[in-house]
Coordinates of C-alpha atoms and ligand atoms in Angstrom, one line a residue:
M1 CA 52.5 5.4 -46.2
V2 CA 55.9 4.0 -45.4
H3 CA 57.9 6.3 -43.1
D4 CA 61.3 5.5 -44.2
V5 CA 62.4 8.1 -41.7
M6 CA 61.7 5.4 -38.9
R7 CA 65.1 4.0 -39.2
D8 CA 66.9 7.3 -38.4
G9 CA 66.0 9.7 -35.6
P10 CA 65.1 9.1 -31.9
I11 CA 61.5 8.5 -30.6
L12 CA 60.5 11.7 -28.8
I13 CA 58.8 11.2 -25.6
T14 CA 56.9 14.0 -23.9
G15 CA 55.6 14.1 -20.2
A16 CA 59.0 12.8 -19.0
T17 CA 58.1 13.5 -15.2
G18 CA 54.7 11.8 -15.3
Q19 CA 54.0 8.1 -14.7
L20 CA 53.5 7.1 -18.5
G21 CA 56.6 9.2 -19.6
M22 CA 58.8 7.8 -16.8
A23 CA 57.7 4.3 -17.7
L24 CA 58.2 4.8 -21.5
A25 CA 62.0 6.4 -20.9
A26 CA 62.8 3.3 -18.6
Q27 CA 61.7 0.5 -20.9
A28 CA 62.7 2.0 -24.4
T29 CA 65.3 0.2 -26.1
M30 CA 65.6 2.3 -29.1
P31 CA 67.2 5.8 -29.2
H32 CA 64.8 8.1 -27.7
R33 CA 64.7 11.4 -26.1
A34 CA 62.3 12.1 -23.3
V35 CA 61.3 15.8 -22.7
G36 CA 59.4 17.4 -19.6
R37 CA 58.7 21.1 -18.4
P38 CA 60.2 23.6 -18.9
D39 CA 61.9 22.3 -22.0
F40 CA 58.6 20.9 -23.2
D41 CA 55.7 23.1 -22.2
F42 CA 52.2 23.1 -23.6
D43 CA 51.7 26.6 -22.0
S44 CA 54.7 28.1 -24.1
P45 CA 53.9 26.6 -27.9
E46 CA 57.6 27.8 -28.8
T47 CA 59.1 25.0 -26.9
I48 CA 57.0 22.4 -28.5
A49 CA 58.0 23.7 -32.1
R50 CA 61.7 23.9 -30.8
C51 CA 61.8 20.2 -29.2
V52 CA 60.7 18.9 -32.6
A53 CA 63.1 21.0 -34.4
E54 CA 66.1 20.1 -32.3
T55 CA 65.5 16.3 -31.9
A56 CA 64.3 15.8 -35.4
P57 CA 62.3 12.6 -34.1
S58 CA 61.1 9.7 -36.2
L59 CA 58.1 9.3 -33.9
V60 CA 56.3 11.3 -31.2
I61 CA 54.6 9.8 -28.2
N62 CA 52.7 12.4 -26.1
A63 CA 52.3 11.3 -22.6
A64 CA 52.1 15.0 -21.5
A65 CA 48.4 15.9 -20.1
W66 CA 46.6 18.0 -17.6
T67 CA 45.6 15.2 -15.4
A68 CA 44.0 16.4 -12.4
V69 CA 40.4 15.7 -13.1
D70 CA 38.6 18.1 -10.2
A71 CA 41.4 20.9 -10.7
A72 CA 40.3 21.2 -14.4
E73 CA 37.0 22.8 -13.6
Q74 CA 38.6 25.8 -12.1
N75 CA 41.5 25.7 -14.5
V76 CA 39.7 25.6 -17.8
A77 CA 42.1 27.2 -20.0
A78 CA 45.1 25.5 -18.9
A79 CA 43.5 22.0 -19.3
Y80 CA 42.6 22.8 -22.8
R81 CA 46.0 24.3 -23.8
A82 CA 47.6 20.9 -22.3
N83 CA 45.0 18.3 -23.6
R84 CA 43.7 20.0 -26.9
D85 CA 45.7 22.8 -28.2
G86 CA 48.9 21.6 -27.6
P87 CA 48.5 18.2 -29.0
A88 CA 46.9 19.9 -31.8
Q89 CA 50.1 21.6 -32.4
L90 CA 52.1 18.5 -32.0
A91 CA 50.1 16.7 -34.4
R92 CA 50.4 19.1 -36.9
L93 CA 54.3 19.1 -36.5
C94 CA 54.3 15.6 -36.8
R95 CA 52.1 15.7 -40.0
D96 CA 54.4 18.3 -41.3
S97 CA 57.4 16.2 -40.8
G98 CA 55.8 13.0 -42.2
I99 CA 56.1 11.2 -38.7
P100 CA 53.6 9.3 -36.8
L101 CA 52.1 10.4 -33.5
I102 CA 51.0 8.2 -30.5
H103 CA 48.7 10.3 -28.3
V104 CA 47.0 9.0 -25.2
S105 CA 43.6 9.8 -24.1
T106 CA 41.1 8.5 -21.3
D107 CA 38.1 6.5 -20.6
Y108 CA 36.7 9.7 -18.8
V109 CA 35.4 10.7 -22.5
F110 CA 32.6 8.4 -21.8
D111 CA 29.5 9.1 -19.1
G112 CA 30.0 5.3 -17.8
E113 CA 26.1 4.8 -18.6
K114 CA 26.5 2.2 -21.1
G115 CA 26.4 -0.7 -18.9
A116 CA 29.0 -2.7 -21.0
P117 CA 32.5 -2.1 -22.1
Y118 CA 33.1 0.8 -24.5
L119 CA 33.9 0.3 -28.2
E120 CA 36.3 3.0 -29.9
S121 CA 33.0 3.7 -32.0
D122 CA 30.8 4.5 -29.1
P123 CA 29.6 7.9 -28.7
V124 CA 31.4 10.2 -26.4
A125 CA 29.9 12.2 -23.5
P126 CA 32.5 13.5 -21.2
L127 CA 31.2 14.7 -17.6
G128 CA 33.7 17.4 -16.8
V129 CA 36.4 19.5 -18.1
Y130 CA 39.0 17.2 -17.9
G131 CA 37.2 14.6 -20.3
A132 CA 35.9 17.3 -22.5
S133 CA 39.3 18.6 -22.9
K134 CA 40.7 15.0 -23.7
E135 CA 38.0 14.5 -26.0
A136 CA 38.5 17.7 -28.0
G137 CA 42.2 16.8 -28.1
E138 CA 41.4 13.4 -29.8
R139 CA 39.3 15.3 -32.3
A140 CA 42.0 18.0 -33.0
V141 CA 44.9 15.4 -33.2
I142 CA 42.4 13.3 -35.9
E143 CA 41.6 16.4 -37.7
S144 CA 45.4 17.5 -38.2
G145 CA 45.5 14.7 -40.5
A146 CA 48.6 13.6 -39.0
D147 CA 49.4 9.4 -38.9
A148 CA 48.1 9.1 -35.3
I149 CA 47.5 6.5 -33.0
I150 CA 45.3 7.5 -29.8
L151 CA 45.3 5.0 -27.0
R152 CA 42.6 5.7 -24.4
T153 CA 43.5 4.2 -20.9
A154 CA 42.0 4.3 -17.4
W155 CA 43.0 4.4 -13.9
V156 CA 46.8 4.9 -14.5
F157 CA 48.9 3.9 -11.5
S158 CA 52.8 3.1 -11.0
A159 CA 55.3 2.6 -8.1
R160 CA 56.3 6.1 -8.5
G161 CA 54.0 9.4 -9.1
K162 CA 50.6 10.5 -8.1
N163 CA 47.8 7.6 -8.0
F164 CA 45.0 5.7 -6.5
A165 CA 47.7 3.0 -5.1
R166 CA 49.7 5.5 -3.7
T167 CA 47.1 7.3 -2.0
M168 CA 45.7 3.9 -0.3
I169 CA 49.1 2.9 1.0
N170 CA 49.7 6.5 2.5
A171 CA 46.2 6.6 3.9
S172 CA 46.9 3.0 5.3
R173 CA 49.7 4.3 7.4
K174 CA 47.5 6.9 9.0
T175 CA 44.4 4.8 9.9
N176 CA 43.0 1.4 10.0
N177 CA 39.8 2.0 8.7
L178 CA 39.0 3.4 5.0
R179 CA 35.8 4.2 3.1
V180 CA 36.2 3.8 -0.6
V181 CA 33.9 4.1 -3.3
G182 CA 32.4 0.6 -4.3
D183 CA 30.2 1.6 -7.3
Q184 CA 32.3 3.1 -10.0
R185 CA 33.7 0.2 -12.2
G186 CA 36.9 0.2 -14.3
T187 CA 40.2 -1.1 -15.0
P188 CA 43.4 -0.2 -13.1
T189 CA 46.1 0.1 -15.6
A190 CA 49.9 -0.2 -15.0
A191 CA 52.1 2.6 -16.5
E192 CA 54.6 0.2 -17.1
D193 CA 52.1 -2.1 -19.0
L194 CA 50.8 0.6 -21.2
A195 CA 54.3 1.6 -21.8
A196 CA 55.0 -1.8 -22.9
A197 CA 52.1 -1.8 -25.2
I198 CA 53.2 1.5 -26.8
L199 CA 56.8 0.5 -27.5
A200 CA 55.5 -2.7 -28.9
I201 CA 53.3 -0.6 -31.4
V202 CA 56.6 1.6 -32.2
G203 CA 58.4 -1.8 -32.8
A204 CA 55.8 -2.8 -35.4
I205 CA 55.9 0.6 -37.1
R206 CA 59.6 0.6 -37.3
S207 CA 60.1 -2.9 -38.7
Q208 CA 56.9 -3.2 -41.0
G209 CA 56.2 0.7 -41.6
W210 CA 53.0 2.6 -41.2
R211 CA 49.6 0.8 -42.2
P212 CA 46.6 2.8 -42.9
E213 CA 44.6 0.6 -40.1
Y214 CA 46.8 1.8 -37.4
R215 CA 45.4 5.3 -37.7
G216 CA 42.6 6.4 -35.2
I217 CA 41.5 5.3 -31.6
F218 CA 42.0 2.3 -29.7
H219 CA 41.5 1.3 -26.2
A220 CA 44.3 0.1 -24.0
T221 CA 43.8 -0.8 -20.5
N222 CA 44.8 -3.9 -18.2
T223 CA 42.6 -7.0 -18.7
G224 CA 39.7 -7.5 -16.4
D225 CA 38.0 -4.8 -14.0
T226 CA 36.8 -4.1 -10.5
T227 CA 35.6 -1.0 -8.4
W228 CA 37.7 1.4 -6.5
H229 CA 36.8 -0.4 -3.4
G230 CA 37.7 -3.8 -5.0
F231 CA 41.2 -2.3 -6.1
A232 CA 41.7 -1.1 -2.7
E233 CA 41.1 -4.5 -1.3
V234 CA 43.6 -6.2 -3.4
I235 CA 46.3 -3.5 -2.9
F236 CA 45.8 -4.2 0.7
D237 CA 46.0 -8.0 0.3
I238 CA 49.5 -7.5 -1.5
A239 CA 50.5 -5.0 1.1
A240 CA 49.9 -7.2 3.8
K241 CA 51.8 -10.1 2.2
C242 CA 54.7 -7.6 2.1
G243 CA 54.1 -7.1 6.1
A244 CA 52.2 -3.8 6.1
A245 CA 49.4 -3.5 8.5
R246 CA 45.9 -4.4 6.8
P247 CA 43.2 -2.0 7.2
T248 CA 39.4 -2.7 7.0
V249 CA 37.9 -1.2 3.9
T250 CA 34.2 -0.4 3.7
A251 CA 32.6 0.2 0.5
I252 CA 30.7 3.1 0.1
T253 CA 28.6 4.7 -2.8
T254 CA 29.6 7.9 -5.2
A255 CA 26.9 9.8 -3.1
E256 CA 28.6 9.4 0.2
W257 CA 32.1 10.7 -1.6
P258 CA 30.7 13.8 -3.7
T259 CA 33.4 15.3 -5.6
P260 CA 33.6 18.4 -7.8
V261 CA 33.3 16.3 -10.9
K262 CA 31.2 13.2 -11.4
R263 CA 33.1 10.3 -12.5
P264 CA 31.7 7.7 -14.9
A265 CA 29.9 4.8 -13.1
D266 CA 31.3 2.0 -15.5
S267 CA 34.1 3.2 -17.8
R268 CA 35.4 -0.4 -19.0
L269 CA 37.1 -0.2 -22.3
D270 CA 36.9 -3.1 -24.9
G271 CA 40.5 -3.9 -25.7
G272 CA 39.3 -6.2 -29.0
K273 CA 40.4 -3.5 -31.5
L274 CA 44.0 -3.5 -30.1
A275 CA 44.3 -7.3 -30.1
A276 CA 42.9 -7.5 -33.7
I277 CA 45.0 -5.0 -35.2
F278 CA 48.4 -5.1 -33.0
G279 CA 48.2 -8.7 -31.4
L280 CA 48.0 -6.9 -27.9
R281 CA 46.4 -7.7 -24.6
L282 CA 47.5 -6.0 -21.7
P283 CA 48.2 -8.3 -18.3
D284 CA 45.5 -8.9 -15.8
W285 CA 45.1 -5.9 -13.3
H286 CA 45.9 -8.3 -10.3
D287 CA 49.2 -9.3 -11.9
A288 CA 49.9 -5.5 -12.6
T289 CA 49.0 -4.7 -8.9
T290 CA 51.1 -7.5 -7.3
R291 CA 54.1 -6.2 -9.2
I292 CA 53.3 -2.2 -8.7
V293 CA 52.6 -2.6 -5.0
T294 CA 55.2 -4.7 -4.3
A295 CA 57.8 -2.3 -6.1
M296 CA 56.1 0.7 -4.1
L297 CA 56.7 -0.9 -0.8
E298 CA 60.4 -2.0 -1.7
A299 CA 61.0 1.7 -2.9
D300 CA 59.3 3.0 0.4
A301 CA 61.4 0.8 2.5
H302 CA 64.7 2.2 0.9
T303 CA 63.7 6.2 1.4
Ligands
NAP1 N1 46.4 9.1 -14.5 C1 45.6 8.6 -14.9 O1 44.6 8.0 -14.1 C2 44.9 8.5 -16.4 C3 43.8 8.0 -16.6 C4 43.3 8.1 -18.0 C5 43.9 8.3 -19.1 N2 45.2 9.4 -18.3 C6 46.2 9.4 -19.6 O2 47.3 9.1 -19.6 C7 48.3 9.8 -20.1 C8 49.4 9.9 -19.2 O3 49.0 10.0 -17.7 P1 49.9 9.9 -16.5 O4 49.2 9.2 -15.4 O5 51.1 9.6 -16.9 O6 49.9 11.5 -16.1 P2 50.8 12.2 -14.9 O7 51.5 11.3 -14.2 O8 49.8 13.2 -14.1 O9 51.6 13.2 -15.8 C9 51.5 14.1 -16.6 C10 52.6 14.5 -17.3 O10 52.2 15.6 -18.2 C11 53.1 17.0 -18.0 N3 52.3 17.9 -18.4 C12 51.1 18.4 -17.3 N4 50.7 19.8 -17.9 C13 51.6 20.0 -18.8 C14 51.9 21.1 -19.8 N5 51.0 22.2 -20.0 N6 52.9 21.1 -20.7 C15 53.6 20.1 -20.9 N7 53.5 18.9 -20.0 C16 52.9 18.9 -19.1 C17 53.4 16.7 -16.4 O11 54.8 17.5 -16.2 P3 54.9 18.2 -14.7 O12 55.4 16.9 -13.7 O13 55.7 19.3 -15.0 O14 53.5 18.5 -13.9 C18 53.8 15.0 -16.5 O15 55.2 14.9 -17.0 C19 47.6 11.4 -20.1 O16 47.4 11.5 -21.7 C20 46.4 11.0 -19.3 O17 45.2 11.8 -19.7 C21 45.8 9.0 -17.5

């Protein structure tokens, strides 16, 4: 189906205050409207309908989500409202308006036991409420019948916002000896690189129209992989080059750092489908980390 409306209305970006939402709004060159709470709040379904009606978008990018993995265990209903029910409503509105939806999901839909990078077709097995609510959201979006692209990403970080790199930099200002989990493998993904990929997809839809092969799930992370410990080492190598003190980082096991929710041991995602259908490969995570940590420290120096 070709979406003629693609040439008209703005892009609606949700989750404007989040890492991905901020990156999308900063990079979008086409007309767009970025919305956040309270104007767009999955806890108030009437705000969703109102935003879509007021904006009359040509495409929606949903970057809003409940992302607090451990806190989701105590806030099950709210997590499902943000990660399943809200996206389902948004997808139905997109379907009814005949416009595409780009929705974002997570590597935490998997249990991490495969031992190799996950394909989109691999069975899901979330380990906690967050992963389960995101997986339910994927299904609800697909079942809506909307022309929806679901991008699963992982370990998102940016110069602004809450993320592992920020936690490491802050911790290194308080102590010079850190212990970081070294037996969980995945791919750090810069919000700005994911945003660039999403906007490239939007560009392809705007210029060439919707194609049936766009519908469904795609894996979209930076290239390469590491452990949280390996990620921390690279963060501190870059920070040291920027003049920050270099802490020592000791690798520990997951058992030595218990969390309310178990994380997947190996949630690497295979990006082959994104490359095959959209011609997109995100940059290497080292490159992303250099850019983000440098920008983070520069921003800190000016506050
Ligand atoms: N962060 C990661 O490591 C990670 C990993 C894998 C996948 N993802 C996925 O990537 C996407 C973007 O994540 P992110 O890192 O940009 O997240 P983030 O920085 O935590 O931002 C989440 C955004 O969602 C909004 N939000 C939360 N609850 C909401 C609700 N009930 N109604 C409306 N908006 C709500 C937040 O608004 P407030 O500022 O008002 O709270 C914020 O704008 C999400 O789909 C997430 O599941 C993230």
